[in-house]
Amino acid sequence: MIFKSIFSIACVAVISAVMADAPKVDARYLPERLDDFCWENPFCGMRAYGPKLAEPRPIGQGLVTSGIDVFNKGVTNVVMVEKILRSLKENFSYHTPDGICFDSYTVGAGRGCGGIARRYPDGTWHYDGNWKEQRVLEKTDTKAVFELVYDTYILRGTVLSDTPFVKFEATPTATLPKGSLWGPGLDISPERGHDGIHKIDPLAGYAAHYEPKSANWTMSAIRLDLAHLPDSVAFDDKGCVYLLTSADKKIVFYAGAAWGGAGVFTTAEKWFNFVKEAGK
């Protein structure tokens, strides 16, 4: 019995040490899953869709979108890509909630969490399609930097291990009509299952959303630095809210998510307060 106890304690210690040394962030291209590009921190996983997904079936799925998807996580180590690859090999759905890592979030024609849109002076909305090129610029256990090239902009993301928020720098590569605005969007549409409550504060530069148990307690938010408050906050006809600024200049914004089941942010109030304080 004494030997068993010592052995068990030793195993726990080894496992804890391995987990402590395990990578906390990731960013990688996933051609096995129709050109997904995935990134992850201890709070959530995210992905942007590539060119193969936009092709008609049976090659792709015919989904054309630059919206950003969210995976809920209940663990802090990197698990998202492994979950996707294992689901392809073993033929199970990674959309089914399991308390560890799952995708219960719907993007579709929306912006998801941080997808960019442009509003022209005539009031029309415009959206790029799937990314055209991807590259990982830097990756360690606690930091990853990547770039995604779209039709009208280049999006650089920096993923860190100590925050749900990913820093994005969007650089325009096309000339748009004078007076156009652009910026990140956040999906708050009940039609796509985002049937929660939201808080939008232009003076603090953020929009945050909390989805109840029926939507698996997914929390999401976008924000700008206080030094770069939005010129306007607007809603498109797809049920998304945007923090917009002049489309002729680079923008820096943050997009992040968390899962209520992980026990870090367990109420809407806690999530909204965190998002507000994170921008100071």
Tab-separated table of N, CA and C in Angstrom, residues 66-218:
chain	number	residue	atom	x	y	z
A	66	SER	N	-15.072	35.383	-44.346
A	66	SER	CA	-13.867	35.775	-43.608
A	66	SER	C	-14.181	35.931	-42.119
A	67	GLY	N	-15.318	35.378	-41.697
A	67	GLY	CA	-15.644	35.364	-40.280
A	67	GLY	C	-14.698	34.442	-39.508
A	68	ILE	N	-14.614	34.647	-38.204
A	68	ILE	CA	-13.705	33.872	-37.353
A	68	ILE	C	-14.505	32.979	-36.419
A	69	ASP	N	-14.179	31.705	-36.451
A	69	ASP	CA	-14.872	30.696	-35.655
A	69	ASP	C	-14.255	30.589	-34.259
A	70	VAL	N	-15.034	30.063	-33.317
A	70	VAL	CA	-14.597	29.907	-31.927
A	70	VAL	C	-14.783	28.462	-31.482
A	71	PHE	N	-13.754	27.912	-30.821
A	71	PHE	CA	-13.845	26.620	-30.142
A	71	PHE	C	-13.823	26.870	-28.637
A	72	ASN	N	-14.777	26.294	-27.912
A	72	ASN	CA	-14.758	26.369	-26.451
A	72	ASN	C	-13.732	25.389	-25.887
A	73	LYS	N	-13.102	25.795	-24.776
A	73	LYS	CA	-12.099	24.948	-24.134
A	73	LYS	C	-12.312	24.882	-22.629
A	74	GLY	N	-12.073	23.673	-22.078
A	74	GLY	CA	-12.129	23.493	-20.640
A	74	GLY	C	-10.787	23.147	-20.042
A	75	VAL	N	-9.740	23.140	-20.874
A	75	VAL	CA	-8.377	22.851	-20.417
A	75	VAL	C	-7.459	23.949	-20.952
A	76	THR	N	-6.289	24.096	-20.345
A	76	THR	CA	-5.398	25.185	-20.727
A	76	THR	C	-4.328	24.789	-21.738
A	77	ASN	N	-4.124	23.487	-21.913
A	77	ASN	CA	-3.097	23.070	-22.867
A	77	ASN	C	-3.652	23.046	-24.291
A	78	VAL	N	-2.785	22.911	-25.275
A	78	VAL	CA	-3.164	22.932	-26.687
A	78	VAL	C	-3.855	21.616	-27.056
A	79	VAL	N	-5.100	21.704	-27.512
A	79	VAL	CA	-5.866	20.492	-27.831
A	79	VAL	C	-6.694	20.613	-29.108
A	80	MET	N	-6.854	21.812	-29.638
A	80	MET	CA	-7.821	22.048	-30.717
A	80	MET	C	-7.507	21.255	-31.989
A	81	VAL	N	-6.298	21.389	-32.490
A	81	VAL	CA	-5.946	20.719	-33.739
A	81	VAL	C	-6.000	19.207	-33.573
A	82	GLU	N	-5.508	18.718	-32.449
A	82	GLU	CA	-5.556	17.281	-32.186
A	82	GLU	C	-6.995	16.777	-32.214
A	83	LYS	N	-7.911	17.582	-31.641
A	83	LYS	CA	-9.328	17.190	-31.616
A	83	LYS	C	-9.889	17.123	-33.033
A	84	ILE	N	-9.579	18.112	-33.864
A	84	ILE	CA	-10.076	18.126	-35.240
A	84	ILE	C	-9.528	16.936	-36.025
A	85	LEU	N	-8.230	16.710	-35.926
A	85	LEU	CA	-7.618	15.613	-36.669
A	85	LEU	C	-8.144	14.259	-36.211
A	86	ARG	N	-8.333	14.113	-34.912
A	86	ARG	CA	-8.843	12.839	-34.392
A	86	ARG	C	-10.279	12.612	-34.847
A	87	SER	N	-11.057	13.698	-34.943
A	87	SER	CA	-12.442	13.554	-35.397
A	87	SER	C	-12.507	13.107	-36.851
A	88	LEU	N	-11.565	13.574	-37.659
A	88	LEU	CA	-11.522	13.156	-39.057
A	88	LEU	C	-11.145	11.686	-39.179
A	89	LYS	N	-10.197	11.263	-38.351
A	89	LYS	CA	-9.718	9.879	-38.402
A	89	LYS	C	-10.732	8.902	-37.832
A	90	GLU	N	-11.382	9.299	-36.735
A	90	GLU	CA	-12.284	8.382	-36.031
A	90	GLU	C	-13.751	8.623	-36.359
A	91	ASN	N	-14.008	9.625	-37.211
A	91	ASN	CA	-15.359	9.903	-37.705
A	91	ASN	C	-16.352	10.230	-36.582
A	92	PHE	N	-16.002	11.192	-35.738
A	92	PHE	CA	-16.950	11.716	-34.761
A	92	PHE	C	-17.002	13.238	-34.904
A	93	SER	N	-17.984	13.857	-34.302
A	93	SER	CA	-18.189	15.296	-34.458
A	93	SER	C	-17.495	16.081	-33.354
A	94	TYR	N	-16.662	17.054	-33.748
A	94	TYR	CA	-16.055	17.926	-32.742
A	94	TYR	C	-17.000	19.050	-32.336
A	95	HIS	N	-18.217	19.027	-32.871
A	95	HIS	CA	-19.225	20.019	-32.469
A	95	HIS	C	-19.961	19.601	-31.197
A	96	THR	N	-19.847	18.343	-30.826
A	96	THR	CA	-20.532	17.852	-29.635
A	96	THR	C	-19.802	18.297	-28.372
A	97	PRO	N	-20.479	19.005	-27.461
A	97	PRO	CA	-19.820	19.459	-26.226
A	97	PRO	C	-19.272	18.287	-25.415
A	98	ASP	N	-17.998	18.408	-25.010
A	98	ASP	CA	-17.381	17.341	-24.218
A	98	ASP	C	-16.642	17.871	-22.997
A	99	GLY	N	-16.692	19.189	-22.770
A	99	GLY	CA	-16.031	19.753	-21.606
A	99	GLY	C	-14.550	19.998	-21.774
A	100	ILE	N	-13.973	19.540	-22.877
A	100	ILE	CA	-12.535	19.706	-23.109
A	100	ILE	C	-12.267	20.695	-24.235
A	101	CYS	N	-12.792	20.384	-25.433
A	101	CYS	CA	-12.622	21.266	-26.587
A	101	CYS	C	-13.687	20.917	-27.613
A	102	PHE	N	-14.533	21.884	-27.965
A	102	PHE	CA	-15.609	21.601	-28.907
A	102	PHE	C	-16.057	22.894	-29.594
A	103	ASP	N	-16.633	22.728	-30.777
A	103	ASP	CA	-17.082	23.864	-31.586
A	103	ASP	C	-18.603	23.884	-31.619
A	104	SER	N	-19.205	24.712	-30.776
A	104	SER	CA	-20.653	24.882	-30.787
A	104	SER	C	-21.039	26.246	-31.346
A	105	TYR	N	-20.080	26.919	-31.965
A	105	TYR	CA	-20.242	28.291	-32.443
A	105	TYR	C	-20.539	28.272	-33.942
A	106	THR	N	-21.465	29.110	-34.389
A	106	THR	CA	-21.823	29.174	-35.803
A	106	THR	C	-21.347	30.489	-36.415
A	107	VAL	N	-20.654	30.394	-37.545
A	107	VAL	CA	-20.170	31.584	-38.245
A	107	VAL	C	-21.040	31.880	-39.462
A	108	GLY	N	-21.053	30.976	-40.434
A	108	GLY	CA	-21.845	31.186	-41.635
A	108	GLY	C	-21.517	32.501	-42.309
A	109	ALA	N	-22.542	33.262	-42.639
A	109	ALA	CA	-22.344	34.549	-43.314
A	109	ALA	C	-21.975	35.668	-42.353
A	110	GLY	N	-21.945	35.380	-41.039
A	110	GLY	CA	-21.622	36.411	-40.059
A	110	GLY	C	-20.127	36.650	-39.934
A	111	ARG	N	-19.759	37.507	-38.990
A	111	ARG	CA	-18.351	37.833	-38.771
A	111	ARG	C	-17.724	36.988	-37.689
A	112	GLY	N	-18.554	36.203	-36.969
A	112	GLY	CA	-17.997	35.436	-35.873
A	112	GLY	C	-17.434	36.369	-34.819
A	113	CYS	N	-16.208	36.088	-34.373
A	113	CYS	CA	-15.556	36.899	-33.339
A	113	CYS	C	-14.336	37.604	-33.933
A	114	GLY	N	-14.553	38.780	-34.522
A	114	GLY	CA	-13.435	39.574	-35.015
A	114	GLY	C	-13.280	39.649	-36.512
A	115	GLY	N	-14.157	39.017	-37.278
A	115	GLY	CA	-14.071	39.128	-38.730
A	115	GLY	C	-14.293	40.573	-39.189
A	116	ILE	N	-13.559	40.999	-40.198
A	116	ILE	CA	-13.582	42.396	-40.637
A	116	ILE	C	-14.640	42.620	-41.716
A	117	ALA	N	-15.238	43.816	-41.705
A	117	ALA	CA	-16.153	44.246	-42.764
A	117	ALA	C	-15.868	45.704	-43.102
A	118	ARG	N	-16.335	46.112	-44.280
A	118	ARG	CA	-16.187	47.495	-44.737
A	118	ARG	C	-17.573	48.084	-45.007
A	119	ARG	N	-17.742	49.350	-44.628
A	119	ARG	CA	-18.987	50.047	-44.966
A	119	ARG	C	-18.663	51.235	-45.848
A	120	TYR	N	-19.193	51.217	-47.051
A	120	TYR	CA	-18.944	52.287	-48.010
A	120	TYR	C	-19.808	53.503	-47.690
A	121	PRO	N	-19.452	54.677	-48.247
A	121	PRO	CA	-20.212	55.901	-47.963
A	121	PRO	C	-21.697	55.799	-48.322
A	122	ASP	N	-22.048	54.937	-49.281
A	122	ASP	CA	-23.463	54.782	-49.641
A	122	ASP	C	-24.226	53.872	-48.684
A	123	GLY	N	-23.535	53.394	-47.636
A	123	GLY	CA	-24.184	52.567	-46.625
A	123	GLY	C	-24.127	51.077	-46.884
A	124	THR	N	-23.571	50.658	-48.000
A	124	THR	CA	-23.494	49.222	-48.303
A	124	THR	C	-22.334	48.574	-47.555
A	125	TRP	N	-22.544	47.298	-47.206
A	125	TRP	CA	-21.534	46.530	-46.492
A	125	TRP	C	-20.816	45.592	-47.456
A	126	HIS	N	-19.522	45.413	-47.218
A	126	HIS	CA	-18.710	44.564	-48.082
A	126	HIS	C	-17.802	43.689	-47.217
A	127	TYR	N	-17.636	42.438	-47.646
A	127	TYR	CA	-16.885	41.458	-46.878
A	127	TYR	C	-15.936	40.709	-47.813
A	128	ASP	N	-14.694	40.516	-47.383
A	128	ASP	CA	-13.790	39.662	-48.135
A	128	ASP	C	-14.229	38.207	-47.989
A	129	GLY	N	-13.755	37.367	-48.910
A	129	GLY	CA	-14.021	35.940	-48.806
A	129	GLY	C	-12.963	35.257	-47.952
A	130	ASN	N	-12.736	33.995	-48.208
A	130	ASN	CA	-11.769	33.211	-47.435
A	130	ASN	C	-10.345	33.716	-47.682
A	131	TRP	N	-9.469	33.472	-46.714
A	131	TRP	CA	-8.092	33.940	-46.883
A	131	TRP	C	-7.449	33.248	-48.099
A	132	LYS	N	-6.475	33.938	-48.700
A	132	LYS	CA	-5.794	33.429	-49.901
A	132	LYS	C	-4.427	32.845	-49.588
A	133	GLU	N	-3.750	33.405	-48.575
A	133	GLU	CA	-2.434	32.919	-48.178
A	133	GLU	C	-2.353	32.929	-46.659
A	134	GLN	N	-1.496	32.055	-46.124
A	134	GLN	CA	-1.286	31.990	-44.675
A	134	GLN	C	0.184	31.755	-44.393
A	135	ARG	N	0.650	32.238	-43.267
A	135	ARG	CA	2.030	31.985	-42.863
A	135	ARG	C	2.166	32.163	-41.346
A	136	VAL	N	2.958	31.289	-40.745
A	136	VAL	CA	3.310	31.404	-39.328
A	136	VAL	C	4.656	32.101	-39.257
A	137	LEU	N	4.728	33.209	-38.544
A	137	LEU	CA	5.944	34.014	-38.463
A	137	LEU	C	6.783	33.685	-37.238
A	138	GLU	N	6.122	33.247	-36.183
A	138	GLU	CA	6.833	32.959	-34.922
A	138	GLU	C	5.975	32.016	-34.095
A	139	LYS	N	6.623	31.074	-33.413
A	139	LYS	CA	5.857	30.195	-32.524
A	139	LYS	C	6.742	29.627	-31.438
A	140	THR	N	6.361	29.884	-30.193
A	140	THR	CA	6.986	29.272	-29.027
A	140	THR	C	5.869	28.648	-28.197
A	141	ASP	N	6.192	28.179	-27.006
A	141	ASP	CA	5.166	27.579	-26.148
A	141	ASP	C	4.175	28.600	-25.611
A	142	THR	N	4.565	29.880	-25.605
A	142	THR	CA	3.707	30.906	-25.008
A	142	THR	C	3.359	32.058	-25.949
A	143	LYS	N	3.826	31.999	-27.188
A	143	LYS	CA	3.527	33.081	-28.132
A	143	LYS	C	3.539	32.545	-29.559
A	144	ALA	N	2.569	33.015	-30.352
A	144	ALA	CA	2.535	32.661	-31.770
A	144	ALA	C	2.118	33.895	-32.565
A	145	VAL	N	2.756	34.091	-33.710
A	145	VAL	CA	2.433	35.205	-34.603
A	145	VAL	C	2.183	34.637	-35.991
A	146	PHE	N	1.102	35.060	-36.619
A	146	PHE	CA	0.753	34.542	-37.940
A	146	PHE	C	0.166	35.646	-38.808
A	147	GLU	N	0.096	35.407	-40.101
A	147	GLU	CA	-0.530	36.342	-41.029
A	147	GLU	C	-1.477	35.593	-41.961
A	148	LEU	N	-2.597	36.226	-42.241
A	148	LEU	CA	-3.556	35.744	-43.223
A	148	LEU	C	-3.760	36.847	-44.261
A	149	VAL	N	-3.652	36.488	-45.530
A	149	VAL	CA	-3.780	37.462	-46.613
A	149	VAL	C	-5.168	37.325	-47.234
A	150	TYR	N	-5.927	38.418	-47.203
A	150	TYR	CA	-7.248	38.473	-47.820
A	150	TYR	C	-7.200	39.359	-49.070
A	151	ASP	N	-8.325	39.502	-49.732
A	151	ASP	CA	-8.353	40.277	-50.973
A	151	ASP	C	-7.981	41.734	-50.770
A	152	THR	N	-8.437	42.344	-49.663
A	152	THR	CA	-8.232	43.782	-49.480
A	152	THR	C	-7.400	44.147	-48.255
A	153	TYR	N	-6.894	43.152	-47.522
A	153	TYR	CA	-6.090	43.461	-46.340
A	153	TYR	C	-5.259	42.248	-45.933
A	154	ILE	N	-4.244	42.532	-45.122
A	154	ILE	CA	-3.437	41.486	-44.490
A	154	ILE	C	-3.698	41.543	-42.992
A	155	LEU	N	-3.993	40.399	-42.406
A	155	LEU	CA	-4.322	40.326	-40.991
A	155	LEU	C	-3.210	39.594	-40.254
A	156	ARG	N	-2.556	40.298	-39.314
A	156	ARG	CA	-1.515	39.677	-38.492
A	156	ARG	C	-2.056	39.471	-37.085
A	157	GLY	N	-1.945	38.232	-36.604
A	157	GLY	CA	-2.422	37.911	-35.271
A	157	GLY	C	-1.291	37.530	-34.337
A	158	THR	N	-1.374	37.998	-33.097
A	158	THR	CA	-0.409	37.633	-32.055
A	158	THR	C	-1.160	36.967	-30.910
A	159	VAL	N	-0.824	35.705	-30.661
A	159	VAL	CA	-1.488	34.904	-29.639
A	159	VAL	C	-0.556	34.770	-28.445
A	160	LEU	N	-1.050	35.101	-27.249
A	160	LEU	CA	-0.272	34.970	-26.020
A	160	LEU	C	-0.965	34.004	-25.067
A	161	SER	N	-0.216	33.515	-24.110
A	161	SER	CA	-0.740	32.485	-23.212
A	161	SER	C	-1.481	33.036	-22.003
A	162	ASP	N	-1.391	34.331	-21.741
A	162	ASP	CA	-1.943	34.865	-20.496
A	162	ASP	C	-3.210	35.690	-20.678
A	163	THR	N	-3.832	35.640	-21.850
A	163	THR	CA	-5.035	36.426	-22.090
A	163	THR	C	-5.917	35.745	-23.129
A	164	PRO	N	-7.239	35.881	-22.994
A	164	PRO	CA	-8.127	35.358	-24.039
A	164	PRO	C	-8.007	36.124	-25.349
A	165	PHE	N	-7.523	37.380	-25.266
A	165	PHE	CA	-7.519	38.245	-26.440
A	165	PHE	C	-6.328	38.003	-27.350
A	166	VAL	N	-6.619	37.895	-28.630
A	166	VAL	CA	-5.592	37.853	-29.664
A	166	VAL	C	-5.480	39.252	-30.258
A	167	LYS	N	-4.268	39.752	-30.367
A	167	LYS	CA	-4.050	41.066	-30.956
A	167	LYS	C	-4.000	40.930	-32.472
A	168	PHE	N	-4.781	41.757	-33.165
A	168	PHE	CA	-4.808	41.739	-34.620
A	168	PHE	C	-4.395	43.101	-35.172
A	169	GLU	N	-3.554	43.053	-36.174
A	169	GLU	CA	-3.176	44.253	-36.920
A	169	GLU	C	-3.613	44.045	-38.361
A	170	ALA	N	-4.532	44.882	-38.822
A	170	ALA	CA	-5.076	44.759	-40.176
A	170	ALA	C	-4.540	45.902	-41.035
A	171	THR	N	-3.836	45.545	-42.109
A	171	THR	CA	-3.236	46.528	-43.001
A	171	THR	C	-3.960	46.497	-44.345
A	172	PRO	N	-4.539	47.630	-44.779
A	172	PRO	CA	-5.265	47.634	-46.058
A	172	PRO	C	-4.319	47.461	-47.237
A	173	THR	N	-4.780	46.743	-48.254
A	173	THR	CA	-3.985	46.535	-49.466
A	173	THR	C	-4.744	46.967	-50.715
A	174	ALA	N	-5.925	47.551	-50.552
A	174	ALA	CA	-6.731	48.001	-51.689
A	174	ALA	C	-7.248	49.411	-51.424
A	175	THR	N	-7.449	50.162	-52.474
A	175	THR	CA	-8.001	51.509	-52.361
A	175	THR	C	-9.520	51.429	-52.395
A	176	LEU	N	-10.164	51.964	-51.375
A	176	LEU	CA	-11.617	51.926	-51.270
A	176	LEU	C	-12.192	53.323	-51.501
A	177	PRO	N	-13.482	53.431	-51.763
A	177	PRO	CA	-14.103	54.753	-51.949
A	177	PRO	C	-13.829	55.668	-50.761
A	178	LYS	N	-13.554	56.918	-51.050
A	178	LYS	CA	-13.255	57.897	-50.004
A	178	LYS	C	-14.405	57.971	-49.006
A	179	GLY	N	-14.049	57.963	-47.739
A	179	GLY	CA	-15.056	58.014	-46.693
A	179	GLY	C	-15.513	56.649	-46.209
A	180	SER	N	-14.922	55.575	-46.744
A	180	SER	CA	-15.283	54.225	-46.295
A	180	SER	C	-14.764	53.970	-44.879
A	181	LEU	N	-15.480	53.144	-44.151
A	181	LEU	CA	-15.078	52.740	-42.803
A	181	LEU	C	-14.878	51.231	-42.784
A	182	TRP	N	-14.042	50.758	-41.844
A	182	TRP	CA	-13.877	49.325	-41.681
A	182	TRP	C	-13.544	49.011	-40.241
A	183	GLY	N	-13.697	47.751	-39.896
A	183	GLY	CA	-13.372	47.362	-38.532
A	183	GLY	C	-13.853	45.956	-38.223
A	184	PRO	N	-13.514	45.456	-37.021
A	184	PRO	CA	-13.900	44.096	-36.621
A	184	PRO	C	-15.371	44.023	-36.248
A	185	GLY	N	-15.947	42.841	-36.462
A	185	GLY	CA	-17.339	42.622	-36.113
A	185	GLY	C	-17.491	41.516	-35.083
A	186	LEU	N	-18.634	41.519	-34.430
A	186	LEU	CA	-18.973	40.493	-33.437
A	186	LEU	C	-20.391	40.027	-33.708
A	187	ASP	N	-20.569	38.725	-33.849
A	187	ASP	CA	-21.878	38.168	-34.160
A	187	ASP	C	-22.742	38.103	-32.907
A	188	ILE	N	-23.889	38.764	-32.936
A	188	ILE	CA	-24.843	38.712	-31.830
A	188	ILE	C	-26.216	38.298	-32.357
A	189	SER	N	-26.208	37.517	-33.436
A	189	SER	CA	-27.439	37.144	-34.121
A	189	SER	C	-28.069	35.889	-33.522
A	190	PRO	N	-29.319	35.965	-33.025
A	190	PRO	CA	-30.009	34.766	-32.536
A	190	PRO	C	-30.234	33.739	-33.644
A	191	GLU	N	-30.333	34.211	-34.886
A	191	GLU	CA	-30.562	33.291	-36.002
A	191	GLU	C	-29.421	32.293	-36.170
A	192	ARG	N	-28.221	32.675	-35.742
A	192	ARG	CA	-27.090	31.746	-35.808
A	192	ARG	C	-26.751	31.178	-34.429
A	193	GLY	N	-27.707	31.249	-33.538
A	193	GLY	CA	-27.534	30.623	-32.233
A	193	GLY	C	-26.880	31.498	-31.182
A	194	HIS	N	-26.603	32.762	-31.507
A	194	HIS	CA	-25.967	33.664	-30.542
A	194	HIS	C	-27.056	34.434	-29.791
A	195	ASP	N	-27.801	33.670	-28.984
A	195	ASP	CA	-29.026	34.191	-28.374
A	195	ASP	C	-28.803	34.691	-26.956
A	196	GLY	N	-27.679	35.326	-26.711
A	196	GLY	CA	-27.367	35.768	-25.361
A	196	GLY	C	-27.647	37.239	-25.139
A	197	ILE	N	-26.840	37.837	-24.272
A	197	ILE	CA	-26.933	39.266	-23.990
A	197	ILE	C	-25.599	39.905	-24.358
A	198	HIS	N	-25.640	41.171	-24.709
A	198	HIS	CA	-24.407	41.836	-25.107
A	198	HIS	C	-24.312	43.215	-24.457
A	199	LYS	N	-23.082	43.692	-24.402
A	199	LYS	CA	-22.825	45.032	-23.900
A	199	LYS	C	-21.883	45.722	-24.865
A	200	ILE	N	-22.274	46.924	-25.297
A	200	ILE	CA	-21.488	47.696	-26.257
A	200	ILE	C	-21.195	49.053	-25.637
A	201	ASP	N	-19.933	49.393	-25.545
A	201	ASP	CA	-19.524	50.660	-24.933
A	201	ASP	C	-18.547	51.373	-25.862
A	202	PRO	N	-19.038	52.292	-26.711
A	202	PRO	CA	-18.150	52.996	-27.643
A	202	PRO	C	-17.061	53.797	-26.947
A	203	LEU	N	-17.363	54.365	-25.779
A	203	LEU	CA	-16.388	55.190	-25.069
A	203	LEU	C	-15.252	54.350	-24.486
A	204	ALA	N	-15.524	53.093	-24.213
A	204	ALA	CA	-14.483	52.176	-23.749
A	204	ALA	C	-13.938	51.328	-24.891
A	205	GLY	N	-14.550	51.433	-26.068
A	205	GLY	CA	-14.033	50.777	-27.264
A	205	GLY	C	-14.215	49.278	-27.323
A	206	TYR	N	-15.356	48.770	-26.835
A	206	TYR	CA	-15.529	47.318	-26.894
A	206	TYR	C	-16.985	46.923	-27.140
A	207	ALA	N	-17.146	45.701	-27.620
A	207	ALA	CA	-18.441	45.039	-27.711
A	207	ALA	C	-18.240	43.626	-27.199
A	208	ALA	N	-19.091	43.184	-26.279
A	208	ALA	CA	-18.932	41.870	-25.658
A	208	ALA	C	-20.259	41.133	-25.666
A	209	HIS	N	-20.172	39.809	-25.694
A	209	HIS	CA	-21.369	38.979	-25.792
A	209	HIS	C	-21.253	37.800	-24.841
A	210	TYR	N	-22.371	37.451	-24.225
A	210	TYR	CA	-22.437	36.306	-23.319
A	210	TYR	C	-23.621	35.446	-23.727
A	211	GLU	N	-23.352	34.190	-24.042
A	211	GLU	CA	-24.417	33.282	-24.454
A	211	GLU	C	-24.772	32.350	-23.306
A	212	PRO	N	-26.045	32.128	-23.065
A	212	PRO	CA	-26.477	31.330	-21.906
A	212	PRO	C	-26.244	29.846	-22.102
A	213	LYS	N	-26.758	29.068	-21.157
A	213	LYS	CA	-26.554	27.620	-21.181
A	213	LYS	C	-27.011	27.005	-22.492
A	214	SER	N	-28.101	27.523	-23.063
A	214	SER	CA	-28.633	26.966	-24.305
A	214	SER	C	-27.647	27.082	-25.452
A	215	ALA	N	-26.727	28.040	-25.348
A	215	ALA	CA	-25.692	28.214	-26.371
A	215	ALA	C	-24.317	27.843	-25.818
A	216	ASN	N	-24.321	27.024	-24.762
A	216	ASN	CA	-23.088	26.461	-24.195
A	216	ASN	C	-22.163	27.488	-23.557
A	217	TRP	N	-22.700	28.572	-23.022
A	217	TRP	CA	-21.927	29.542	-22.248
A	217	TRP	C	-20.715	30.101	-23.012
A	218	THR	N	-20.850	30.279	-24.285
A	218	THR	CA	-19.760	30.882	-25.051
A	218	THR	C	-19.724	32.381	-24.809
